[in-house]
PDB file of C-alpha atoms in Angstrom:
ATOM      1  CA  MET A   1       0.000   0.000   0.000  1.00 59.00           C
ATOM      2  CA  LYS A   2       2.949   2.337   0.629  1.00 63.00           C
ATOM      3  CA  PHE A   3       3.809   2.163  -3.062  1.00 67.00           C
ATOM      4  CA  ASP A   4       0.271   3.301  -3.955  1.00 85.00           C
ATOM      5  CA  VAL A   5       0.496   6.377  -1.710  1.00 88.00           C
ATOM      6  CA  ILE A   6       3.879   7.358  -3.110  1.00 90.00           C
ATOM      7  CA  HIS A   7       2.649   6.769  -6.673  1.00 90.00           C
ATOM      8  CA  ILE A   8      -0.515   8.861  -6.131  1.00 89.00           C
ATOM      9  CA  ALA A   9       1.515  11.638  -4.500  1.00 91.00           C
ATOM     10  CA  LYS A  10       3.879  11.634  -7.466  1.00 91.00           C
ATOM     11  CA  LEU A  11       0.957  11.859  -9.915  1.00 93.00           C
ATOM     12  CA  ALA A  12      -0.471  14.788  -7.937  1.00 93.00           C
ATOM     13  CA  ASN A  13       2.965  16.415  -7.676  1.00 93.00           C
ATOM     14  CA  LEU A  14       2.770  16.380  -3.868  1.00 92.00           C
ATOM     15  CA  PRO A  15       5.986  16.100  -1.898  1.00 94.00           C
ATOM     16  CA  LEU A  16       5.258  13.914   1.150  1.00 92.00           C
ATOM     17  CA  THR A  17       7.292  13.234   4.254  1.00 93.00           C
ATOM     18  CA  GLU A  18       7.698   9.678   5.526  1.00 92.00           C
ATOM     19  CA  LYS A  19       5.234  10.470   8.330  1.00 94.00           C
ATOM     20  CA  GLU A  20       2.650  11.724   5.818  1.00 93.00           C
ATOM     21  CA  VAL A  21       3.122   8.605   3.697  1.00 91.00           C
ATOM     22  CA  THR A  22       2.418   6.447   6.767  1.00 91.00           C
ATOM     23  CA  THR A  23      -0.648   8.525   7.706  1.00 93.00           C
ATOM     24  CA  PHE A  24      -2.088   8.456   4.188  1.00 91.00           C
ATOM     25  CA  GLU A  25      -1.336   4.758   3.881  1.00 91.00           C
ATOM     26  CA  GLU A  26      -3.522   4.068   6.931  1.00 90.00           C
ATOM     27  CA  GLN A  27      -6.264   6.369   5.646  1.00 91.00           C
ATOM     28  CA  LEU A  28      -6.207   4.840   2.163  1.00 88.00           C
ATOM     29  CA  SER A  29      -6.466   1.353   3.656  1.00 88.00           C
ATOM     30  CA  GLY A  30      -9.495   2.447   5.687  1.00 89.00           C
ATOM     31  CA  ILE A  31     -11.165   3.966   2.653  1.00 89.00           C
ATOM     32  CA  LEU A  32     -10.607   0.846   0.552  1.00 87.00           C
ATOM     33  CA  GLU A  33     -11.980  -1.367   3.342  1.00 90.00           C
ATOM     34  CA  TYR A  34     -15.090   0.815   3.494  1.00 92.00           C
ATOM     35  CA  VAL A  35     -15.554   0.615  -0.289  1.00 92.00           C
ATOM     36  CA  THR A  36     -15.257  -3.167  -0.080  1.00 92.00           C
ATOM     37  CA  GLU A  37     -17.916  -3.152   2.638  1.00 93.00           C
ATOM     38  CA  LEU A  38     -20.204  -0.982   0.481  1.00 91.00           C
ATOM     39  CA  GLN A  39     -19.921  -3.459  -2.377  1.00 91.00           C
ATOM     40  CA  THR A  40     -21.656  -6.085  -0.227  1.00 92.00           C
ATOM     41  CA  VAL A  41     -24.811  -3.963   0.186  1.00 91.00           C
ATOM     42  CA  ASP A  42     -27.806  -5.294  -1.751  1.00 91.00           C
ATOM     43  CA  VAL A  43     -29.095  -2.501  -3.978  1.00 89.00           C
ATOM     44  CA  SER A  44     -31.091  -4.646  -6.394  1.00 90.00           C
ATOM     45  CA  ASP A  45     -34.394  -3.038  -5.295  1.00 91.00           C
ATOM     46  CA  VAL A  46     -33.089   0.533  -5.514  1.00 86.00           C
ATOM     47  CA  GLY A  47     -34.007   2.434  -8.656  1.00 85.00           C
ATOM     48  CA  GLU A  48     -31.748   4.756 -10.559  1.00 84.00           C
ATOM     49  CA  THR A  49     -31.812   8.366  -9.421  1.00 81.00           C
ATOM     50  CA  ALA A  50     -30.459  11.584 -10.837  1.00 80.00           C
ATOM     51  CA  GLN A  51     -32.019  13.950  -8.315  1.00 78.00           C
ATOM     52  CA  VAL A  52     -33.481  13.125  -4.912  1.00 80.00           C
ATOM     53  CA  THR A  53     -35.066  16.336  -3.594  1.00 82.00           C
ATOM     54  CA  GLY A  54     -38.029  16.491  -5.974  1.00 78.00           C
ATOM     55  CA  LEU A  55     -37.324  20.116  -6.884  1.00 78.00           C
ATOM     56  CA  THR A  56     -37.665  21.104 -10.499  1.00 78.00           C
ATOM     57  CA  ASN A  57     -36.693  24.233 -12.392  1.00 76.00           C
ATOM     58  CA  ARG A  58     -35.495  26.285  -9.413  1.00 73.00           C
ATOM     59  CA  SER A  59     -33.786  28.979 -11.474  1.00 82.00           C
ATOM     60  CA  ARG A  60     -34.675  32.632 -11.166  1.00 80.00           C
ATOM     61  CA  SER A  61     -35.532  34.869 -14.070  1.00 83.00           C
ATOM     62  CA  ASP A  62     -32.836  37.245 -15.254  1.00 84.00           C
ATOM     63  CA  ARG A  63     -33.750  40.842 -14.545  1.00 85.00           C
ATOM     64  CA  VAL A  64     -31.718  43.961 -13.947  1.00 83.00           C
ATOM     65  CA  GLU A  65     -32.497  45.955 -10.810  1.00 84.00           C
ATOM     66  CA  ASP A  66     -30.855  49.180  -9.632  1.00 87.00           C
ATOM     67  CA  SER A  67     -28.152  49.199 -12.300  1.00 87.00           C
ATOM     68  CA  LEU A  68     -25.845  52.073 -13.197  1.00 88.00           C
ATOM     69  CA  SER A  69     -26.002  53.542 -16.668  1.00 88.00           C
ATOM     70  CA  GLN A  70     -23.105  53.077 -19.061  1.00 89.00           C
ATOM     71  CA  GLU A  71     -22.190  56.743 -18.711  1.00 89.00           C
ATOM     72  CA  GLU A  72     -22.081  56.488 -14.891  1.00 90.00           C
ATOM     73  CA  VAL A  73     -19.827  53.461 -15.012  1.00 89.00           C
ATOM     74  CA  THR A  74     -17.363  54.831 -17.561  1.00 90.00           C
ATOM     75  CA  SER A  75     -17.254  58.288 -15.923  1.00 90.00           C
ATOM     76  CA  GLN A  76     -14.852  56.918 -13.292  1.00 86.00           C
ATOM     77  CA  THR A  77     -12.049  56.220 -15.786  1.00 89.00           C
ATOM     78  CA  SER A  78     -10.052  58.332 -18.192  1.00 87.00           C
ATOM     79  CA  CYS A  79      -9.534  55.501 -20.692  1.00 90.00           C
ATOM     80  CA  THR A  80     -12.691  55.055 -22.743  1.00 91.00           C
ATOM     81  CA  TYR A  81     -13.476  54.545 -26.408  1.00 90.00           C
ATOM     82  CA  ASN A  82     -17.003  54.845 -27.816  1.00 90.00           C
ATOM     83  CA  GLY A  83     -18.505  54.476 -24.334  1.00 88.00           C
ATOM     84  CA  LEU A  84     -16.496  51.353 -23.443  1.00 90.00           C
ATOM     85  CA  PHE A  85     -13.468  50.764 -21.229  1.00 90.00           C
ATOM     86  CA  LYS A  86     -10.196  50.970 -23.128  1.00 90.00           C
ATOM     87  CA  VAL A  87      -7.561  48.472 -21.970  1.00 88.00           C
ATOM     88  CA  LYS A  88      -4.142  47.353 -23.162  1.00 86.00           C
ATOM     89  CA  ALA A  89      -4.074  44.584 -25.736  1.00 85.00           C
ATOM     90  CA  ILE A  90      -4.327  41.113 -24.254  1.00 82.00           C
ATOM     91  CA  PHE A  91      -3.048  39.228 -27.305  1.00 82.00           C
ATOM     92  CA  ALA A  92      -0.002  40.493 -29.111  1.00 65.00           C
TER      93      ALA A  92
END
């Protein structure tokens, strides 16, 4: 199991001390034991689910409230062009 922790740390570019390797080795073993235990649970009578709360379409409508005008926003800068912010080029 120690090899697995070192390998995973290397893949994640995480430098680990020997103490951390030992700690994570114990934790990884515990997690894998729990997953093995979960695999023994009978879920044959459980249907597929994608959402369990029963809520549907809980998005709000888009509306603008108490917004500044374009002139108010651009009045706070000295670098404007045709009513827009003027910035340095991003791509050269």
